[in-house]
Tab-separated table of C-alpha atoms in Angstrom:
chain	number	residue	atom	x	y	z
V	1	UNK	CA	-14.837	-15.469	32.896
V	2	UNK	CA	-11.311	-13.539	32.506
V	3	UNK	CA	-10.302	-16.709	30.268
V	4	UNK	CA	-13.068	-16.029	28.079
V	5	UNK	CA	-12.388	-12.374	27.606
V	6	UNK	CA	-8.505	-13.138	26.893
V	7	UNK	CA	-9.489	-15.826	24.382
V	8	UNK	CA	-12.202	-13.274	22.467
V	9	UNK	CA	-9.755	-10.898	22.417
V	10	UNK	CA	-6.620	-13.124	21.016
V	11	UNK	CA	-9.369	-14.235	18.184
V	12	UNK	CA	-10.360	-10.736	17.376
V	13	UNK	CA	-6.698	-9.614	17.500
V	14	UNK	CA	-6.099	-12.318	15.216
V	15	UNK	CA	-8.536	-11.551	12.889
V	16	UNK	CA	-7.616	-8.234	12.097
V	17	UNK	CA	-4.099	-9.347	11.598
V	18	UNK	CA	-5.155	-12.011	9.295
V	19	UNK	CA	-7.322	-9.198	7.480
V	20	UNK	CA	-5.317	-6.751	7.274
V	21	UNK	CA	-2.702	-9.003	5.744
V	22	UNK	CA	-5.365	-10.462	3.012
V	23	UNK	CA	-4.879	-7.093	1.039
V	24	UNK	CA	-1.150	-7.108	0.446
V	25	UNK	CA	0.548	-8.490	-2.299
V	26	UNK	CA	3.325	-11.085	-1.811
V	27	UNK	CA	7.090	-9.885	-1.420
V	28	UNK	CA	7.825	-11.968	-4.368
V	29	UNK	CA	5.243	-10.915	-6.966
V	30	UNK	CA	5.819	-7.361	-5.614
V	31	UNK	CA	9.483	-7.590	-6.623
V	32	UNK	CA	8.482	-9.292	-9.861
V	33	UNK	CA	6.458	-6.384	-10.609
V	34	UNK	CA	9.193	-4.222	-9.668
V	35	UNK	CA	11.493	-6.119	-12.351
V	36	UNK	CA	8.809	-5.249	-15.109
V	37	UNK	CA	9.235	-1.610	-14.250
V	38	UNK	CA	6.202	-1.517	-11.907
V	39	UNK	CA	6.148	2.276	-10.444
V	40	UNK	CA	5.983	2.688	-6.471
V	41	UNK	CA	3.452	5.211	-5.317
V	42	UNK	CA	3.530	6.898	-1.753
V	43	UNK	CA	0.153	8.086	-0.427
V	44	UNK	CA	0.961	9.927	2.758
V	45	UNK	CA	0.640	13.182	3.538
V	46	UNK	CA	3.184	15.809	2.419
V	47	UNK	CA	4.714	15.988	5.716
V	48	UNK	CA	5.019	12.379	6.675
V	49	UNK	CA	6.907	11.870	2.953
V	50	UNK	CA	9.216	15.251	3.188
V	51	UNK	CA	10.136	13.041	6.876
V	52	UNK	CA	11.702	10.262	4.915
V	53	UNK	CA	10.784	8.617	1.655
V	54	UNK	CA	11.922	5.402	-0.596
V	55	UNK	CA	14.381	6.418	-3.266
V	56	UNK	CA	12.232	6.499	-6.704
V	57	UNK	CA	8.951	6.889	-5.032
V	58	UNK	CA	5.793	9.029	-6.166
V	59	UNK	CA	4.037	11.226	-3.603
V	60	UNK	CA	0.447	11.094	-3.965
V	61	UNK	CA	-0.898	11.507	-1.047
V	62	UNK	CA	-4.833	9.606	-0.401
V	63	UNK	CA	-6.548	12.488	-0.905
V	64	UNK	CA	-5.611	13.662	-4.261
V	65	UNK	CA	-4.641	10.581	-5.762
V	66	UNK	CA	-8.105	10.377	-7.890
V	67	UNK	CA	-7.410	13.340	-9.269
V	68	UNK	CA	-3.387	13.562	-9.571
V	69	UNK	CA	-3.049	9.977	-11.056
V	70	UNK	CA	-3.950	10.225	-14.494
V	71	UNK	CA	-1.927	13.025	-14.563
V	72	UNK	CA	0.990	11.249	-13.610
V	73	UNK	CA	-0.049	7.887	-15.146
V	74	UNK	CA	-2.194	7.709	-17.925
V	75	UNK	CA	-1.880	4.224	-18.880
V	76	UNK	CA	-4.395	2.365	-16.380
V	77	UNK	CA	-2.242	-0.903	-17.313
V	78	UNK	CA	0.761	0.491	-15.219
V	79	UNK	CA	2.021	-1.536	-12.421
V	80	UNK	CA	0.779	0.536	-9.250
V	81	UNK	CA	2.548	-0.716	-5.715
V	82	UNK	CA	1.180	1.499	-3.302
V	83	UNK	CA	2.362	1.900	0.417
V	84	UNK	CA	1.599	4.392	3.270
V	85	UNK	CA	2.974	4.483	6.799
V	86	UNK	CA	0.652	1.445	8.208
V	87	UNK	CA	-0.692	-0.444	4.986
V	88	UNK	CA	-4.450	1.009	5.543
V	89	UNK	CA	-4.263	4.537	3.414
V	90	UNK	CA	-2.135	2.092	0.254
V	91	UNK	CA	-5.420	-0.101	0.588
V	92	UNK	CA	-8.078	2.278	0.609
V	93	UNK	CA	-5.866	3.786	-2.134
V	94	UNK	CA	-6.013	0.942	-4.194
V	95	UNK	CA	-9.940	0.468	-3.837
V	96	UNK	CA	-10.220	3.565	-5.300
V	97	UNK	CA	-7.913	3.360	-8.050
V	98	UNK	CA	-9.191	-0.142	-9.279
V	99	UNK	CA	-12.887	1.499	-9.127
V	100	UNK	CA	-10.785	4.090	-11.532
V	101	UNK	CA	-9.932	1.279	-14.188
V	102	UNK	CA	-6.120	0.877	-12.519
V	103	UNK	CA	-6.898	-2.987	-12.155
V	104	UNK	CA	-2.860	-3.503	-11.198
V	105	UNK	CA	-2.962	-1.623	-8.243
V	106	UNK	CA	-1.244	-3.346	-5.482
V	107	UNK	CA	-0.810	-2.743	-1.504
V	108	UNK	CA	2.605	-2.835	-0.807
V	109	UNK	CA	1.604	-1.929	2.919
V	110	UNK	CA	3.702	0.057	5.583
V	111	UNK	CA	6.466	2.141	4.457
V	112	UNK	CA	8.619	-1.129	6.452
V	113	UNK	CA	7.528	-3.508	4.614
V	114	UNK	CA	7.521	-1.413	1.324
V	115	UNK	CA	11.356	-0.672	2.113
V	116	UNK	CA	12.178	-4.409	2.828
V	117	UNK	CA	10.423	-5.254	-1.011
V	118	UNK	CA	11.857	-2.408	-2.635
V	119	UNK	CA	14.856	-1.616	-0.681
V	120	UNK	CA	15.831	1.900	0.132
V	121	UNK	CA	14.451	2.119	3.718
């Protein structure tokens, strides 16, 4: 009985993992992008950003972004790599945008793995 539990768990572990992972972009088409002048986009809130932040970065934090983006970037073509602190604010960020027209919006993920892409962090 305990066997089955641990295995149930180590599947559903696994499958959020796996998940969670089928949303990012790859390091290498990320840094591609980033070649091409792709812009990096930081959706935390203002206090988790003024803690640390990737050089070059725009903050707009998840709940604005709808609103501040065109501001910011009216060209819906633009290269969008989006992170947050954990990879699941840059993805619901990029559902939104790409419901917005911005069909090149890309989950970077955590601000980690965002710093490992785009260096900085």
């Amino acid at each position: 009985m305990n066997w089955t539990i641990l295995l149930l768990f180590a599947v559903a572990l696994l499958l959020v993992v796996v998940l969670r992972r089928a949303g990012l972009i790859s390091a290498r088409d990320a840094r591609e992008h980033l070649r091409k002048g792709a812009l990096v986009i930081d959706v935390r809130t203002p206090g988790e950003y003024a803690a640390g932040h990737l050089p070059k970065a725009i903050h707009l934090p998840l709940d604005q972004i709808e609103t501040t983006l065109p501001k910011h970037v009216p060209d819906k073509n633009t290269v969008l790599l989006l992170h947050c602190q954990s990879g699941m604010r840059s993805g619901l960020a990029k559902r939104k945008l790409r419901a917005k027209g911005y069909t090149h919006a890309f989950n970077l993920g955590s601000l980690g793995r965002a710093g490992r892409i785009v260096g900085g962090k």
